Amino acid sequence: MSRKDDIAVILVAAGRGSRMGGGLPKQWRLLAGQPVLAHTVAAFRAAGLERILLVIHPEDRARAEALGLPLVEGGASRSDSVRAALAALASDPPAQVLIHDAARPLVEPSLIAGVLDALATHPAAAPALPVVDALWRGEAGAVAGLQPREGLFRAQTPQGFDFAALSAAYAAHPGDAADDVAVALAAGLKVAIPPGSERNLKLTYPEDFTRAEQMLAERSAMDIRLGNGFDVHAFTEGDHVWLCGVKVPHTKALLGHSDADVGMHALTDAIYGAMAEGDIGRHFPPSDPQWKGAASHIFLRHAGELARSRGFAISNCDVTLICERPKVGPHAAAMQAALADILGLEPDRVSVKATTSERLGFTGREEGIAAIATATLVKA
């Protein structure tokens, strides 16, 4: 997966929304006291994505400027609007781009993460839900035939792409298209289908606002979980220790079944604990020889992915290393960055610090290192 600062989000908000009825375009109508677009922007920021480009109708510039985002004016069609946004990003191109309907304000971080995960192995990805209802063809208000539903999906956004591949696809597709996936398919790109969500509602008709208000009210009842972890490893002969994903030179090594990264083990257990999922030993038994000498990032990444699969976002985590030596301070920033990268978090959501035990106990006698960690998981 690309770094999140190498991903751009295009919010397409230049439409007039004729099916919603007259008056203010739907993306600017109030939903729970805020414009729809404000909710949409907040959803992507909650997923850790900050490079957001807003495609607007020229008549909406004044109200759009209040959001404080880069703006580009759209064209006569959705395809023209996306072309304008891609052109605006071309001077500083991202590795990947997500294109999202501004009128889908309830998109969840877990859905966005699923699209980004699919982009790790595909040049394009678009979330969708399989069609489960019977499908009919109608004429003159009556059923004229049946349509098989096998293999059919209801498309959603954000649709994600390798930026260079999508730009080339649009350059080779001068006409309009139903969506960006149609352009990608015309260029021969393989498009993965990560799971969509029934909550990823597109506001199309007036009654959709009532549904969205209800969903937002439900979301206010957040599920917040706290977990803690504690781990200890003894010193043995060696010339370095692994701490929070960083190889630190030392006169000793840490003894353990895996690489003995005591800080990463404590944090992994904290995340598992927040979900009542036991500890590392439950998921990676030390009796299994395949985990002997394993890199601890395997365990931590698994814990983070399990949390995400359960609908949780890791709000923040905090690790404290307890030892006399080695000195952690010179390496703390690198440790913070390593943990953030493994968990797919912004570094300011990860804390790494150290303390001594004032020469008391086994850590004071420099017989080993201890670590405690706390993790906060949030599900909307």
JSON list of N, CA and C in Angstrom, two decimals, residues 135-190:
[
{"chain": "A", "resi": 135, "resn": "LEU", "atom": "N", "xyz": [-34.56, -9.29, -10.33]},
{"chain": "A", "resi": 135, "resn": "LEU", "atom": "CA", "xyz": [-34.52, -8.19, -11.30]},
{"chain": "A", "resi": 135, "resn": "LEU", "atom": "C", "xyz": [-35.52, -8.45, -12.41]},
{"chain": "A", "resi": 136, "resn": "TRP", "atom": "N", "xyz": [-36.27, -7.42, -12.74]},
{"chain": "A", "resi": 136, "resn": "TRP", "atom": "CA", "xyz": [-37.25, -7.49, -13.82]},
{"chain": "A", "resi": 136, "resn": "TRP", "atom": "C", "xyz": [-36.92, -6.47, -14.89]},
{"chain": "A", "resi": 137, "resn": "ARG", "atom": "N", "xyz": [-37.35, -6.75, -16.08]},
{"chain": "A", "resi": 137, "resn": "ARG", "atom": "CA", "xyz": [-37.39, -5.75, -17.14]},
{"chain": "A", "resi": 137, "resn": "ARG", "atom": "C", "xyz": [-38.85, -5.31, -17.28]},
{"chain": "A", "resi": 138, "resn": "GLY", "atom": "N", "xyz": [-39.05, -4.00, -17.41]},
{"chain": "A", "resi": 138, "resn": "GLY", "atom": "CA", "xyz": [-40.41, -3.49, -17.48]},
{"chain": "A", "resi": 138, "resn": "GLY", "atom": "C", "xyz": [-40.69, -2.70, -18.74]},
{"chain": "A", "resi": 139, "resn": "GLU", "atom": "N", "xyz": [-41.92, -2.74, -19.18]},
{"chain": "A", "resi": 139, "resn": "GLU", "atom": "CA", "xyz": [-42.40, -1.95, -20.31]},
{"chain": "A", "resi": 139, "resn": "GLU", "atom": "C", "xyz": [-43.81, -1.48, -20.00]},
{"chain": "A", "resi": 140, "resn": "ALA", "atom": "N", "xyz": [-44.04, -0.18, -20.20]},
{"chain": "A", "resi": 140, "resn": "ALA", "atom": "CA", "xyz": [-45.36, 0.41, -20.02]},
{"chain": "A", "resi": 140, "resn": "ALA", "atom": "C", "xyz": [-45.94, 0.09, -18.64]},
{"chain": "A", "resi": 141, "resn": "GLY", "atom": "N", "xyz": [-45.10, 0.11, -17.63]},
{"chain": "A", "resi": 141, "resn": "GLY", "atom": "CA", "xyz": [-45.57, -0.09, -16.28]},
{"chain": "A", "resi": 141, "resn": "GLY", "atom": "C", "xyz": [-45.86, -1.53, -15.91]},
{"chain": "A", "resi": 142, "resn": "ALA", "atom": "N", "xyz": [-45.44, -2.49, -16.73]},
{"chain": "A", "resi": 142, "resn": "ALA", "atom": "CA", "xyz": [-45.69, -3.90, -16.44]},
{"chain": "A", "resi": 142, "resn": "ALA", "atom": "C", "xyz": [-44.40, -4.71, -16.61]},
{"chain": "A", "resi": 143, "resn": "VAL", "atom": "N", "xyz": [-44.34, -5.85, -15.95]},
{"chain": "A", "resi": 143, "resn": "VAL", "atom": "CA", "xyz": [-43.16, -6.72, -16.05]},
{"chain": "A", "resi": 143, "resn": "VAL", "atom": "C", "xyz": [-43.11, -7.34, -17.44]},
{"chain": "A", "resi": 144, "resn": "ALA", "atom": "N", "xyz": [-41.98, -7.14, -18.12]},
{"chain": "A", "resi": 144, "resn": "ALA", "atom": "CA", "xyz": [-41.83, -7.67, -19.48]},
{"chain": "A", "resi": 144, "resn": "ALA", "atom": "C", "xyz": [-40.89, -8.87, -19.52]},
{"chain": "A", "resi": 145, "resn": "GLY", "atom": "N", "xyz": [-40.19, -9.13, -18.43]},
{"chain": "A", "resi": 145, "resn": "GLY", "atom": "CA", "xyz": [-39.26, -10.26, -18.43]},
{"chain": "A", "resi": 145, "resn": "GLY", "atom": "C", "xyz": [-38.40, -10.24, -17.19]},
{"chain": "A", "resi": 146, "resn": "LEU", "atom": "N", "xyz": [-37.61, -11.28, -17.03]},
{"chain": "A", "resi": 146, "resn": "LEU", "atom": "CA", "xyz": [-36.72, -11.42, -15.89]},
{"chain": "A", "resi": 146, "resn": "LEU", "atom": "C", "xyz": [-35.28, -11.21, -16.32]},
{"chain": "A", "resi": 147, "resn": "GLN", "atom": "N", "xyz": [-34.48, -10.73, -15.38]},
{"chain": "A", "resi": 147, "resn": "GLN", "atom": "CA", "xyz": [-33.06, -10.52, -15.65]},
{"chain": "A", "resi": 147, "resn": "GLN", "atom": "C", "xyz": [-32.27, -11.30, -14.60]},
{"chain": "A", "resi": 148, "resn": "PRO", "atom": "N", "xyz": [-31.44, -12.25, -15.00]},
{"chain": "A", "resi": 148, "resn": "PRO", "atom": "CA", "xyz": [-30.64, -12.99, -14.01]},
{"chain": "A", "resi": 148, "resn": "PRO", "atom": "C", "xyz": [-29.76, -12.04, -13.19]},
{"chain": "A", "resi": 149, "resn": "ARG", "atom": "N", "xyz": [-29.64, -12.29, -11.90]},
{"chain": "A", "resi": 149, "resn": "ARG", "atom": "CA", "xyz": [-28.86, -11.41, -11.04]},
{"chain": "A", "resi": 149, "resn": "ARG", "atom": "C", "xyz": [-27.48, -11.97, -10.72]},
{"chain": "A", "resi": 150, "resn": "GLU", "atom": "N", "xyz": [-27.19, -13.20, -11.16]},
{"chain": "A", "resi": 150, "resn": "GLU", "atom": "CA", "xyz": [-25.90, -13.81, -10.85]},
{"chain": "A", "resi": 150, "resn": "GLU", "atom": "C", "xyz": [-24.77, -12.97, -11.44]},
{"chain": "A", "resi": 151, "resn": "GLY", "atom": "N", "xyz": [-23.78, -12.68, -10.61]},
{"chain": "A", "resi": 151, "resn": "GLY", "atom": "CA", "xyz": [-22.62, -11.93, -11.07]},
{"chain": "A", "resi": 151, "resn": "GLY", "atom": "C", "xyz": [-22.84, -10.43, -11.20]},
{"chain": "A", "resi": 152, "resn": "LEU", "atom": "N", "xyz": [-24.00, -9.94, -10.74]},
{"chain": "A", "resi": 152, "resn": "LEU", "atom": "CA", "xyz": [-24.27, -8.50, -10.82]},
{"chain": "A", "resi": 152, "resn": "LEU", "atom": "C", "xyz": [-23.98, -7.83, -9.48]},
{"chain": "A", "resi": 153, "resn": "PHE", "atom": "N", "xyz": [-23.46, -6.62, -9.56]},
{"chain": "A", "resi": 153, "resn": "PHE", "atom": "CA", "xyz": [-23.10, -5.86, -8.36]},
{"chain": "A", "resi": 153, "resn": "PHE", "atom": "C", "xyz": [-23.64, -4.44, -8.45]},
{"chain": "A", "resi": 154, "resn": "ARG", "atom": "N", "xyz": [-23.89, -3.85, -7.28]},
{"chain": "A", "resi": 154, "resn": "ARG", "atom": "CA", "xyz": [-24.26, -2.44, -7.17]},
{"chain": "A", "resi": 154, "resn": "ARG", "atom": "C", "xyz": [-23.00, -1.65, -6.87]},
{"chain": "A", "resi": 155, "resn": "ALA", "atom": "N", "xyz": [-22.61, -0.81, -7.81]},
{"chain": "A", "resi": 155, "resn": "ALA", "atom": "CA", "xyz": [-21.35, -0.08, -7.69]},
{"chain": "A", "resi": 155, "resn": "ALA", "atom": "C", "xyz": [-21.44, 1.02, -6.64]},
{"chain": "A", "resi": 156, "resn": "GLN", "atom": "N", "xyz": [-20.32, 1.24, -5.95]},
{"chain": "A", "resi": 156, "resn": "GLN", "atom": "CA", "xyz": [-20.21, 2.32, -4.99]},
{"chain": "A", "resi": 156, "resn": "GLN", "atom": "C", "xyz": [-18.90, 3.07, -5.25]},
{"chain": "A", "resi": 157, "resn": "THR", "atom": "N", "xyz": [-18.67, 4.09, -4.46]},
{"chain": "A", "resi": 157, "resn": "THR", "atom": "CA", "xyz": [-17.40, 4.80, -4.45]},
{"chain": "A", "resi": 157, "resn": "THR", "atom": "C", "xyz": [-16.93, 4.89, -3.00]},
{"chain": "A", "resi": 158, "resn": "PRO", "atom": "N", "xyz": [-15.62, 5.13, -2.75]},
{"chain": "A", "resi": 158, "resn": "PRO", "atom": "CA", "xyz": [-14.62, 5.62, -3.70]},
{"chain": "A", "resi": 158, "resn": "PRO", "atom": "C", "xyz": [-14.08, 4.52, -4.60]},
{"chain": "A", "resi": 159, "resn": "GLN", "atom": "N", "xyz": [-13.87, 4.88, -5.86]},
{"chain": "A", "resi": 159, "resn": "GLN", "atom": "CA", "xyz": [-13.21, 4.00, -6.78]},
{"chain": "A", "resi": 159, "resn": "GLN", "atom": "C", "xyz": [-11.74, 4.41, -6.83]},
{"chain": "A", "resi": 160, "resn": "GLY", "atom": "N", "xyz": [-10.86, 3.44, -6.65]},
{"chain": "A", "resi": 160, "resn": "GLY", "atom": "CA", "xyz": [-9.45, 3.73, -6.51]},
{"chain": "A", "resi": 160, "resn": "GLY", "atom": "C", "xyz": [-8.63, 3.26, -7.70]},
{"chain": "A", "resi": 161, "resn": "PHE", "atom": "N", "xyz": [-7.54, 4.00, -8.00]},
{"chain": "A", "resi": 161, "resn": "PHE", "atom": "CA", "xyz": [-6.75, 3.70, -9.19]},
{"chain": "A", "resi": 161, "resn": "PHE", "atom": "C", "xyz": [-5.29, 4.06, -8.98]},
{"chain": "A", "resi": 162, "resn": "ASP", "atom": "N", "xyz": [-4.44, 3.36, -9.69]},
{"chain": "A", "resi": 162, "resn": "ASP", "atom": "CA", "xyz": [-3.09, 3.85, -9.92]},
{"chain": "A", "resi": 162, "resn": "ASP", "atom": "C", "xyz": [-3.23, 5.14, -10.72]},
{"chain": "A", "resi": 163, "resn": "PHE", "atom": "N", "xyz": [-2.64, 6.22, -10.22]},
{"chain": "A", "resi": 163, "resn": "PHE", "atom": "CA", "xyz": [-2.87, 7.53, -10.84]},
{"chain": "A", "resi": 163, "resn": "PHE", "atom": "C", "xyz": [-2.42, 7.56, -12.30]},
{"chain": "A", "resi": 164, "resn": "ALA", "atom": "N", "xyz": [-1.21, 7.08, -12.56]},
{"chain": "A", "resi": 164, "resn": "ALA", "atom": "CA", "xyz": [-0.69, 7.12, -13.93]},
{"chain": "A", "resi": 164, "resn": "ALA", "atom": "C", "xyz": [-1.55, 6.29, -14.86]},
{"chain": "A", "resi": 165, "resn": "ALA", "atom": "N", "xyz": [-2.00, 5.12, -14.40]},
{"chain": "A", "resi": 165, "resn": "ALA", "atom": "CA", "xyz": [-2.81, 4.25, -15.25]},
{"chain": "A", "resi": 165, "resn": "ALA", "atom": "C", "xyz": [-4.16, 4.89, -15.56]},
{"chain": "A", "resi": 166, "resn": "LEU", "atom": "N", "xyz": [-4.79, 5.53, -14.56]},
{"chain": "A", "resi": 166, "resn": "LEU", "atom": "CA", "xyz": [-6.09, 6.15, -14.83]},
{"chain": "A", "resi": 166, "resn": "LEU", "atom": "C", "xyz": [-5.94, 7.36, -15.73]},
{"chain": "A", "resi": 167, "resn": "SER", "atom": "N", "xyz": [-4.89, 8.15, -15.52]},
{"chain": "A", "resi": 167, "resn": "SER", "atom": "CA", "xyz": [-4.67, 9.32, -16.38]},
{"chain": "A", "resi": 167, "resn": "SER", "atom": "C", "xyz": [-4.51, 8.89, -17.83]},
{"chain": "A", "resi": 168, "resn": "ALA", "atom": "N", "xyz": [-3.76, 7.81, -18.06]},
{"chain": "A", "resi": 168, "resn": "ALA", "atom": "CA", "xyz": [-3.59, 7.30, -19.43]},
{"chain": "A", "resi": 168, "resn": "ALA", "atom": "C", "xyz": [-4.90, 6.77, -19.98]},
{"chain": "A", "resi": 169, "resn": "ALA", "atom": "N", "xyz": [-5.70, 6.13, -19.13]},
{"chain": "A", "resi": 169, "resn": "ALA", "atom": "CA", "xyz": [-6.98, 5.61, -19.57]},
{"chain": "A", "resi": 169, "resn": "ALA", "atom": "C", "xyz": [-7.92, 6.72, -19.99]},
{"chain": "A", "resi": 170, "resn": "TYR", "atom": "N", "xyz": [-7.95, 7.82, -19.24]},
{"chain": "A", "resi": 170, "resn": "TYR", "atom": "CA", "xyz": [-8.81, 8.95, -19.61]},
{"chain": "A", "resi": 170, "resn": "TYR", "atom": "C", "xyz": [-8.30, 9.62, -20.88]},
{"chain": "A", "resi": 171, "resn": "ALA", "atom": "N", "xyz": [-6.99, 9.69, -21.05]},
{"chain": "A", "resi": 171, "resn": "ALA", "atom": "CA", "xyz": [-6.44, 10.30, -22.27]},
{"chain": "A", "resi": 171, "resn": "ALA", "atom": "C", "xyz": [-6.84, 9.51, -23.51]},
{"chain": "A", "resi": 172, "resn": "ALA", "atom": "N", "xyz": [-7.01, 8.19, -23.36]},
{"chain": "A", "resi": 172, "resn": "ALA", "atom": "CA", "xyz": [-7.39, 7.35, -24.49]},
{"chain": "A", "resi": 172, "resn": "ALA", "atom": "C", "xyz": [-8.90, 7.21, -24.63]},
{"chain": "A", "resi": 173, "resn": "HIS", "atom": "N", "xyz": [-9.67, 7.88, -23.77]},
{"chain": "A", "resi": 173, "resn": "HIS", "atom": "CA", "xyz": [-11.14, 7.73, -23.76]},
{"chain": "A", "resi": 173, "resn": "HIS", "atom": "C", "xyz": [-11.76, 9.12, -23.79]},
{"chain": "A", "resi": 174, "resn": "PRO", "atom": "N", "xyz": [-11.85, 9.73, -24.96]},
{"chain": "A", "resi": 174, "resn": "PRO", "atom": "CA", "xyz": [-12.29, 11.13, -25.02]},
{"chain": "A", "resi": 174, "resn": "PRO", "atom": "C", "xyz": [-13.76, 11.36, -24.71]},
{"chain": "A", "resi": 175, "resn": "GLY", "atom": "N", "xyz": [-14.58, 10.35, -24.79]},
{"chain": "A", "resi": 175, "resn": "GLY", "atom": "CA", "xyz": [-16.01, 10.54, -24.57]},
{"chain": "A", "resi": 175, "resn": "GLY", "atom": "C", "xyz": [-16.41, 10.43, -23.12]},
{"chain": "A", "resi": 176, "resn": "ASP", "atom": "N", "xyz": [-17.74, 10.40, -22.88]},
{"chain": "A", "resi": 176, "resn": "ASP", "atom": "CA", "xyz": [-18.26, 10.25, -21.54]},
{"chain": "A", "resi": 176, "resn": "ASP", "atom": "C", "xyz": [-18.27, 8.78, -21.15]},
{"chain": "A", "resi": 177, "resn": "ALA", "atom": "N", "xyz": [-18.43, 8.52, -19.85]},
{"chain": "A", "resi": 177, "resn": "ALA", "atom": "CA", "xyz": [-18.54, 7.16, -19.33]},
{"chain": "A", "resi": 177, "resn": "ALA", "atom": "C", "xyz": [-19.43, 7.18, -18.10]},
{"chain": "A", "resi": 178, "resn": "ALA", "atom": "N", "xyz": [-20.01, 6.02, -17.81]},
{"chain": "A", "resi": 178, "resn": "ALA", "atom": "CA", "xyz": [-20.91, 5.93, -16.65]},
{"chain": "A", "resi": 178, "resn": "ALA", "atom": "C", "xyz": [-20.18, 6.23, -15.36]},
{"chain": "A", "resi": 179, "resn": "ASP", "atom": "N", "xyz": [-18.94, 5.75, -15.25]},
{"chain": "A", "resi": 179, "resn": "ASP", "atom": "CA", "xyz": [-18.11, 6.04, -14.08]},
{"chain": "A", "resi": 179, "resn": "ASP", "atom": "C", "xyz": [-16.66, 5.78, -14.45]},
{"chain": "A", "resi": 180, "resn": "ASP", "atom": "N", "xyz": [-15.78, 5.90, -13.48]},
{"chain": "A", "resi": 180, "resn": "ASP", "atom": "CA", "xyz": [-14.35, 5.75, -13.74]},
{"chain": "A", "resi": 180, "resn": "ASP", "atom": "C", "xyz": [-13.96, 4.31, -14.02]},
{"chain": "A", "resi": 181, "resn": "VAL", "atom": "N", "xyz": [-14.71, 3.37, -13.47]},
{"chain": "A", "resi": 181, "resn": "VAL", "atom": "CA", "xyz": [-14.45, 1.97, -13.76]},
{"chain": "A", "resi": 181, "resn": "VAL", "atom": "C", "xyz": [-14.66, 1.68, -15.24]},
{"chain": "A", "resi": 182, "resn": "ALA", "atom": "N", "xyz": [-15.68, 2.30, -15.84]},
{"chain": "A", "resi": 182, "resn": "ALA", "atom": "CA", "xyz": [-15.91, 2.09, -17.27]},
{"chain": "A", "resi": 182, "resn": "ALA", "atom": "C", "xyz": [-14.70, 2.56, -18.09]},
{"chain": "A", "resi": 183, "resn": "VAL", "atom": "N", "xyz": [-14.11, 3.67, -17.69]},
{"chain": "A", "resi": 183, "resn": "VAL", "atom": "CA", "xyz": [-12.91, 4.17, -18.39]},
{"chain": "A", "resi": 183, "resn": "VAL", "atom": "C", "xyz": [-11.75, 3.20, -18.19]},
{"chain": "A", "resi": 184, "resn": "ALA", "atom": "N", "xyz": [-11.59, 2.70, -16.97]},
{"chain": "A", "resi": 184, "resn": "ALA", "atom": "CA", "xyz": [-10.50, 1.77, -16.68]},
{"chain": "A", "resi": 184, "resn": "ALA", "atom": "C", "xyz": [-10.66, 0.47, -17.47]},
{"chain": "A", "resi": 185, "resn": "LEU", "atom": "N", "xyz": [-11.87, -0.05, -17.52]},
{"chain": "A", "resi": 185, "resn": "LEU", "atom": "CA", "xyz": [-12.10, -1.29, -18.27]},
{"chain": "A", "resi": 185, "resn": "LEU", "atom": "C", "xyz": [-11.83, -1.11, -19.76]},
{"chain": "A", "resi": 186, "resn": "ALA", "atom": "N", "xyz": [-12.21, 0.06, -20.30]},
{"chain": "A", "resi": 186, "resn": "ALA", "atom": "CA", "xyz": [-11.95, 0.33, -21.71]},
{"chain": "A", "resi": 186, "resn": "ALA", "atom": "C", "xyz": [-10.46, 0.34, -22.02]},
{"chain": "A", "resi": 187, "resn": "ALA", "atom": "N", "xyz": [-9.65, 0.67, -21.00]},
{"chain": "A", "resi": 187, "resn": "ALA", "atom": "CA", "xyz": [-8.20, 0.68, -21.18]},
{"chain": "A", "resi": 187, "resn": "ALA", "atom": "C", "xyz": [-7.56, -0.66, -20.85]},
{"chain": "A", "resi": 188, "resn": "GLY", "atom": "N", "xyz": [-8.37, -1.65, -20.50]},
{"chain": "A", "resi": 188, "resn": "GLY", "atom": "CA", "xyz": [-7.84, -2.97, -20.21]},
{"chain": "A", "resi": 188, "resn": "GLY", "atom": "C", "xyz": [-7.35, -3.17, -18.80]},
{"chain": "A", "resi": 189, "resn": "LEU", "atom": "N", "xyz": [-7.68, -2.26, -17.88]},
{"chain": "A", "resi": 189, "resn": "LEU", "atom": "CA", "xyz": [-7.24, -2.40, -16.49]},
{"chain": "A", "resi": 189, "resn": "LEU", "atom": "C", "xyz": [-8.13, -3.41, -15.76]},
{"chain": "A", "resi": 190, "resn": "LYS", "atom": "N", "xyz": [-7.51, -4.24, -14.94]},
{"chain": "A", "resi": 190, "resn": "LYS", "atom": "CA", "xyz": [-8.27, -5.18, -14.12]},
{"chain": "A", "resi": 190, "resn": "LYS", "atom": "C", "xyz": [-8.74, -4.47, -12.87]}
]
